[in-house]
Amino acid sequence: MSNIDDKYRNLGLSRDEIRQRIAQGAVNRFGSFTTRSSAAILRNNILTLFTVVLALAVAALLVVGADKDAAFLAGVTVANSLAGMISEFRAKRALDRLSILARRKVTVIRAGKEESLWLDEAVKDDLLILRPGDPVVADGPLVAATGLFLDESLLTGESIPVAKEEGDRVFSGTYVAQGTGRYRAERIGPATTANVLAIQAKAYKIFRTPLEQVVGRIIRALVWIMMLFVFLLLLANAIQHPPIATTILDIATMIKALVPEGLVLVTTVAFAVGALRAVPRHVLVQKLNAIESLSQVNILCLDKTGTLGTNRLRFERMEVVAATPAEVARLLGAFVGASGAANETLRALAERFPGLPGQALEEIPFSSASKWSAVRLRDGNAEVSLWLGAPESLAPGPFPSTLDKKLSEWRQAGFRILAFARSTAPLPQPENLETLAFLILRDELRPDVQDAVGFFIARGIDLKVLSGDHPETVAALSRQAGIPTTIPPLTGKDLEALPPAAFSAAVRKGQIFGRLTPRQKQQIIQSLQETGACVGMVGDGMNDVLALKQADIGIAMKSGAAAARDVADIVLLRDSFAHLPSLAREGDRVIYNVKRVAKLVLTKNVYCLFFVLFSGFVGLTFPLSPRFITWIDVLTIGTPAFLLTLMSAPVPKQSSADFLRETLGFAAISGLTIALVSLAVYANFSLWQDRTEDYGKTAALSAIVLMGLYAVYRVTAPERSPGAVWWQNALVWAILALGASLNILAIYWAPIRGFLGLAALDADSWLTIVIAAALGSTAMHLRLKDGLRSTAMGKS
């Protein structure tokens, strides 16, 4: 028995004591979990290398009065930042709504009276009441307990409720499974067990996916090249002394030509489209890059309790040993009806054997120590004791060989087996028991878990189960889910004894891990990441928070702990695995879309770089202005890329491992071809035919547009394949026709022609341009076809 003061047992705090604690700030409040504030979202999307460079170029253009060029450049810069911010603010609002919905009320005793208030209104030393289903919102000692069992699965991963008695400590993050009690709020707010664990994972995680890392390397390389050429340009202008406005315009042109702002924008848009497509599937994407991350995962770790399983049991069948099935069913109904406890086992039995009216003369609730429960009741004119529990605790052995074989087979299949027995002896000791039947139950899997597991196994992903529950229970449910369990389960104690090298080897080889602490889950994921793996984690409890934060992508259940949802990259709003395969396929489309847009963007960078080098050596004027480059981007990159990201043509599993090889190979061939042909067109009209410089630049721009549209045609194979949806095929041809038509419109409609600085072309010039573009496209076709054949041969 505890010696806790009677004040806390019955009366609670007085009004003066409550006011004093509120004045001291001793209130059960804990701030927003992550540091992802609105200011942080703005900062992360505005203060980037890409944005700063373009902003400086816009400012310089405005200084020298090049307002039109500045407007074009500013539009792209603002659009890129907005795309990222809108998606992240949307996720933040959704998460804030979840937090509000998760806010709970608690019952406290103050000045001897019960009051209902919000959990963040409780103060230190408040006396809180616990009833079935109530959450524990602070840490402290129990001052009273009657048949109290707590579900600690969100905190420990243990699926079996734990019995609590007066004087025992209870912890925030747990729930009442059965019984009642009262406890004193000794540790509140950030000092509680759940929030101490949350604080360890509080820092905002900035994770760059493999695709983002590759795109980042491309951008950094091009920025360094741009800076080198800007330095050379400044050096040349220091010798030649051109007007300052000319120098600034040349620098802005260099930046516009070599900084791949389209690649950054389309990557952001592709991520945002993937996140928006998750909304109808009741999936909240909290990090813009999460969909792509799921596609890149090669090791997926899953928690068991509340993740693979629902934490509920299902009755499967009954193996009668004595009496008749009808008699056993009647006694089970009497047992269920007389039991005052309400645990998962009794709920599962009640679905099959509805409780009969009756009252227990005596009752012993289930205990994890004894592994049985019992009731004594009146059956007709006699009293009988009915017992339910583990066979090894109740059923006298040995069993007949046939029955023993069945029991072994059921256990191996992952079923839970209970013995149901009766005796005439009074409680509490199980004496002279007659085994009536064995009841076979199974843990209930979450809907569609087996389909999702099958998908990821077929995809070549290594699945591992990390749980705080008993390893045999974890292995059994894993087998039901279809996860291979050829390696014996490992426990946290097994891993503790291993040196670092052996720990890493065991983690790589192991499949099922039980009795893990939150820190051990994190260490396992960290060890897997050190091997170069991209690791995902699916969890729902406080004991999963560190692992979710450590993983390359964290996926949480809406019904789990608020901190788990907060730290996760993806939240399954209906606790269903059904949409994970489709999200992985969506990630494949994201990678494929960015890959093909990168081909178009880098093609532009290649021919612009060639123009810079050629004009520097030969002395020709650079054939493109910032407005020209932006117009080309709109027709051959921006508009096609935006529309392509909205399509959903099926693509095979993608990886960023071959991203550079594929994109640079395509860009080198197409970019050099476009550069040589368009320079020939430019030289033909500007030098050999003695046309104006604007005329030659307009002709070169038109040739670039036509060949750029052919490059678009090359990267739209999925939409033009025989199995594609008809409207996607039609949209590809519409994009090509629209690009060519808009360019002609810009050349001949005076307002646009004047704004862009173009010149009207005559019919003879168009014949030359079309023939040159056709020859260039043919050369691209042949070279790209050869390149694809070489790639295929290399792979074979």
mmCIF file of N, CA, C and O in Angstrom, residues 295-337:
data_model
loop_
_atom_site.group_PDB
_atom_site.id
_atom_site.type_symbol
_atom_site.label_atom_id
_atom_site.label_comp_id
_atom_site.label_asym_id
_atom_site.label_seq_id
_atom_site.Cartn_x
_atom_site.Cartn_y
_atom_site.Cartn_z
ATOM 1 N N SER A 295 9.447 6.129 -53.439
ATOM 2 C CA SER A 295 9.844 5.372 -54.625
ATOM 3 C C SER A 295 11.301 4.919 -54.551
ATOM 4 O O SER A 295 11.664 3.887 -55.117
ATOM 5 N N GLN A 296 12.143 5.652 -53.832
ATOM 6 C CA GLN A 296 13.566 5.348 -53.766
ATOM 7 C C GLN A 296 13.912 4.351 -52.648
ATOM 8 O O GLN A 296 15.019 3.831 -52.608
ATOM 9 N N VAL A 297 12.966 4.093 -51.736
ATOM 10 C CA VAL A 297 13.248 3.233 -50.583
ATOM 11 C C VAL A 297 13.634 1.827 -51.035
ATOM 12 O O VAL A 297 12.982 1.248 -51.910
ATOM 13 N N ASN A 298 14.695 1.282 -50.442
ATOM 14 C CA ASN A 298 15.027 -0.127 -50.682
ATOM 15 C C ASN A 298 14.980 -0.979 -49.422
ATOM 16 O O ASN A 298 15.129 -2.195 -49.479
ATOM 17 N N ILE A 299 14.801 -0.346 -48.246
ATOM 18 C CA ILE A 299 14.526 -1.073 -47.000
ATOM 19 C C ILE A 299 13.360 -0.363 -46.314
ATOM 20 O O ILE A 299 13.423 0.840 -46.071
ATOM 21 N N LEU A 300 12.307 -1.109 -46.016
ATOM 22 C CA LEU A 300 11.140 -0.534 -45.359
ATOM 23 C C LEU A 300 10.953 -1.216 -44.010
ATOM 24 O O LEU A 300 10.790 -2.436 -43.932
ATOM 25 N N CYS A 301 11.010 -0.425 -42.936
ATOM 26 C CA CYS A 301 10.831 -0.936 -41.576
ATOM 27 C C CYS A 301 9.405 -0.622 -41.114
ATOM 28 O O CYS A 301 8.889 0.458 -41.377
ATOM 29 N N LEU A 302 8.801 -1.580 -40.414
ATOM 30 C CA LEU A 302 7.425 -1.414 -39.958
ATOM 31 C C LEU A 302 7.323 -1.751 -38.483
ATOM 32 O O LEU A 302 7.920 -2.730 -38.019
ATOM 33 N N ASP A 303 6.567 -0.942 -37.768
ATOM 34 C CA ASP A 303 6.192 -1.298 -36.405
ATOM 35 C C ASP A 303 5.057 -2.310 -36.477
ATOM 36 O O ASP A 303 4.343 -2.373 -37.476
ATOM 37 N N LYS A 304 4.910 -3.114 -35.433
ATOM 38 C CA LYS A 304 3.820 -4.096 -35.427
ATOM 39 C C LYS A 304 2.550 -3.550 -34.809
ATOM 40 O O LYS A 304 1.504 -3.479 -35.441
ATOM 41 N N THR A 305 2.651 -3.132 -33.537
ATOM 42 C CA THR A 305 1.473 -2.766 -32.767
ATOM 43 C C THR A 305 0.830 -1.500 -33.321
ATOM 44 O O THR A 305 1.437 -0.449 -33.349
ATOM 45 N N GLY A 306 -0.400 -1.625 -33.780
ATOM 46 C CA GLY A 306 -1.113 -0.471 -34.310
ATOM 47 C C GLY A 306 -0.719 -0.097 -35.719
ATOM 48 O O GLY A 306 -1.295 0.823 -36.291
ATOM 49 N N THR A 307 0.257 -0.814 -36.303
ATOM 50 C CA THR A 307 0.708 -0.490 -37.656
ATOM 51 C C THR A 307 0.395 -1.648 -38.596
ATOM 52 O O THR A 307 -0.462 -1.542 -39.464
ATOM 53 N N LEU A 308 1.073 -2.789 -38.416
ATOM 54 C CA LEU A 308 0.680 -3.979 -39.162
ATOM 55 C C LEU A 308 -0.689 -4.462 -38.690
ATOM 56 O O LEU A 308 -1.547 -4.819 -39.487
ATOM 57 N N GLY A 309 -0.857 -4.484 -37.370
ATOM 58 C CA GLY A 309 -2.118 -4.952 -36.801
ATOM 59 C C GLY A 309 -2.945 -3.812 -36.248
ATOM 60 O O GLY A 309 -2.450 -2.714 -36.005
ATOM 61 N N THR A 310 -4.227 -4.092 -36.037
ATOM 62 C CA THR A 310 -5.137 -3.082 -35.507
ATOM 63 C C THR A 310 -5.173 -3.103 -33.983
ATOM 64 O O THR A 310 -5.877 -2.308 -33.372
ATOM 65 N N ASN A 311 -4.438 -4.040 -33.384
ATOM 66 C CA ASN A 311 -4.479 -4.232 -31.929
ATOM 67 C C ASN A 311 -5.791 -4.877 -31.496
ATOM 68 O O ASN A 311 -6.178 -4.783 -30.333
ATOM 69 N N ARG A 312 -6.477 -5.502 -32.434
ATOM 70 C CA ARG A 312 -7.701 -6.227 -32.129
ATOM 71 C C ARG A 312 -7.525 -7.700 -32.484
ATOM 72 O O ARG A 312 -6.725 -8.052 -33.352
ATOM 73 N N LEU A 313 -8.316 -8.558 -31.818
ATOM 74 C CA LEU A 313 -8.272 -10.000 -32.056
ATOM 75 C C LEU A 313 -9.531 -10.441 -32.786
ATOM 76 O O LEU A 313 -10.595 -9.838 -32.639
ATOM 77 N N ARG A 314 -9.404 -11.491 -33.571
ATOM 78 C CA ARG A 314 -10.542 -12.092 -34.260
ATOM 79 C C ARG A 314 -10.645 -13.571 -33.882
ATOM 80 O O ARG A 314 -9.640 -14.277 -33.899
ATOM 81 N N PHE A 315 -11.863 -14.005 -33.542
ATOM 82 C CA PHE A 315 -12.083 -15.421 -33.249
ATOM 83 C C PHE A 315 -12.060 -16.213 -34.556
ATOM 84 O O PHE A 315 -12.749 -15.856 -35.519
ATOM 85 N N GLU A 316 -11.271 -17.293 -34.579
ATOM 86 C CA GLU A 316 -11.156 -18.114 -35.778
ATOM 87 C C GLU A 316 -11.990 -19.394 -35.673
ATOM 88 O O GLU A 316 -12.824 -19.664 -36.516
ATOM 89 N N ARG A 317 -11.744 -20.194 -34.611
ATOM 90 C CA ARG A 317 -12.461 -21.456 -34.487
ATOM 91 C C ARG A 317 -12.321 -21.987 -33.069
ATOM 92 O O ARG A 317 -11.560 -21.446 -32.264
ATOM 93 N N MET A 318 -13.052 -23.040 -32.779
ATOM 94 C CA MET A 318 -13.022 -23.659 -31.444
ATOM 95 C C MET A 318 -12.771 -25.157 -31.618
ATOM 96 O O MET A 318 -13.426 -25.814 -32.432
ATOM 97 N N GLU A 319 -11.832 -25.701 -30.858
ATOM 98 C CA GLU A 319 -11.542 -27.132 -30.850
ATOM 99 C C GLU A 319 -12.061 -27.689 -29.524
ATOM 100 O O GLU A 319 -11.469 -27.488 -28.461
ATOM 101 N N VAL A 320 -13.229 -28.390 -29.583
ATOM 102 C CA VAL A 320 -13.866 -28.901 -28.373
ATOM 103 C C VAL A 320 -13.127 -30.149 -27.895
ATOM 104 O O VAL A 320 -12.836 -31.064 -28.674
ATOM 105 N N VAL A 321 -12.858 -30.190 -26.573
ATOM 106 C CA VAL A 321 -12.158 -31.331 -25.966
ATOM 107 C C VAL A 321 -13.126 -32.169 -25.141
ATOM 108 O O VAL A 321 -13.104 -33.400 -25.178
ATOM 109 N N ALA A 322 -13.984 -31.493 -24.372
ATOM 110 C CA ALA A 322 -14.971 -32.183 -23.541
ATOM 111 C C ALA A 322 -16.321 -31.508 -23.731
ATOM 112 O O ALA A 322 -16.406 -30.406 -24.280
ATOM 113 N N ALA A 323 -17.390 -32.165 -23.269
ATOM 114 C CA ALA A 323 -18.749 -31.672 -23.430
ATOM 115 C C ALA A 323 -19.112 -31.611 -24.913
ATOM 116 O O ALA A 323 -18.465 -32.228 -25.766
ATOM 117 N N THR A 324 -20.145 -30.860 -25.226
ATOM 118 C CA THR A 324 -20.595 -30.712 -26.611
ATOM 119 C C THR A 324 -20.337 -29.274 -27.064
ATOM 120 O O THR A 324 -20.229 -28.360 -26.230
ATOM 121 N N PRO A 325 -20.246 -29.032 -28.371
ATOM 122 C CA PRO A 325 -20.056 -27.653 -28.839
ATOM 123 C C PRO A 325 -21.120 -26.688 -28.317
ATOM 124 O O PRO A 325 -20.816 -25.546 -27.976
ATOM 125 N N ALA A 326 -22.358 -27.147 -28.246
ATOM 126 C CA ALA A 326 -23.431 -26.276 -27.757
ATOM 127 C C ALA A 326 -23.225 -25.938 -26.290
ATOM 128 O O ALA A 326 -23.453 -24.796 -25.865
ATOM 129 N N GLU A 327 -22.804 -26.933 -25.495
ATOM 130 C CA GLU A 327 -22.573 -26.691 -24.079
ATOM 131 C C GLU A 327 -21.418 -25.728 -23.873
ATOM 132 O O GLU A 327 -21.485 -24.806 -23.044
ATOM 133 N N VAL A 328 -20.338 -25.921 -24.623
ATOM 134 C CA VAL A 328 -19.178 -25.031 -24.507
ATOM 135 C C VAL A 328 -19.576 -23.613 -24.918
ATOM 136 O O VAL A 328 -19.190 -22.634 -24.259
ATOM 137 N N ALA A 329 -20.351 -23.485 -25.999
ATOM 138 C CA ALA A 329 -20.775 -22.160 -26.457
ATOM 139 C C ALA A 329 -21.630 -21.471 -25.390
ATOM 140 O O ALA A 329 -21.505 -20.264 -25.153
ATOM 141 N N ARG A 330 -22.519 -22.242 -24.715
ATOM 142 C CA ARG A 330 -23.347 -21.653 -23.664
ATOM 143 C C ARG A 330 -22.508 -21.151 -22.503
ATOM 144 O O ARG A 330 -22.713 -20.041 -21.995
ATOM 145 N N LEU A 331 -21.507 -21.943 -22.082
ATOM 146 C CA LEU A 331 -20.662 -21.548 -20.964
ATOM 147 C C LEU A 331 -19.772 -20.360 -21.331
ATOM 148 O O LEU A 331 -19.501 -19.493 -20.494
ATOM 149 N N LEU A 332 -19.332 -20.304 -22.601
ATOM 150 C CA LEU A 332 -18.548 -19.141 -23.035
ATOM 151 C C LEU A 332 -19.397 -17.878 -22.990
ATOM 152 O O LEU A 332 -18.928 -16.806 -22.592
ATOM 153 N N GLY A 333 -20.666 -17.996 -23.402
ATOM 154 C CA GLY A 333 -21.563 -16.850 -23.314
ATOM 155 C C GLY A 333 -21.764 -16.407 -21.881
ATOM 156 O O GLY A 333 -21.814 -15.202 -21.584
ATOM 157 N N ALA A 334 -21.869 -17.373 -20.973
ATOM 158 C CA ALA A 334 -22.016 -17.038 -19.562
ATOM 159 C C ALA A 334 -20.757 -16.367 -19.024
ATOM 160 O O ALA A 334 -20.831 -15.408 -18.239
ATOM 161 N N PHE A 335 -19.579 -16.858 -19.455
ATOM 162 C CA PHE A 335 -18.308 -16.272 -19.025
ATOM 163 C C PHE A 335 -18.210 -14.817 -19.497
ATOM 164 O O PHE A 335 -17.851 -13.916 -18.733
ATOM 165 N N VAL A 336 -18.542 -14.600 -20.774
ATOM 166 C CA VAL A 336 -18.459 -13.244 -21.335
ATOM 167 C C VAL A 336 -19.450 -12.317 -20.624
ATOM 168 O O VAL A 336 -19.133 -11.169 -20.282
ATOM 169 N N GLY A 337 -20.671 -12.797 -20.372
ATOM 170 C CA GLY A 337 -21.675 -11.954 -19.751
ATOM 171 C C GLY A 337 -21.357 -11.602 -18.311
ATOM 172 O O GLY A 337 -21.692 -10.512 -17.840
#
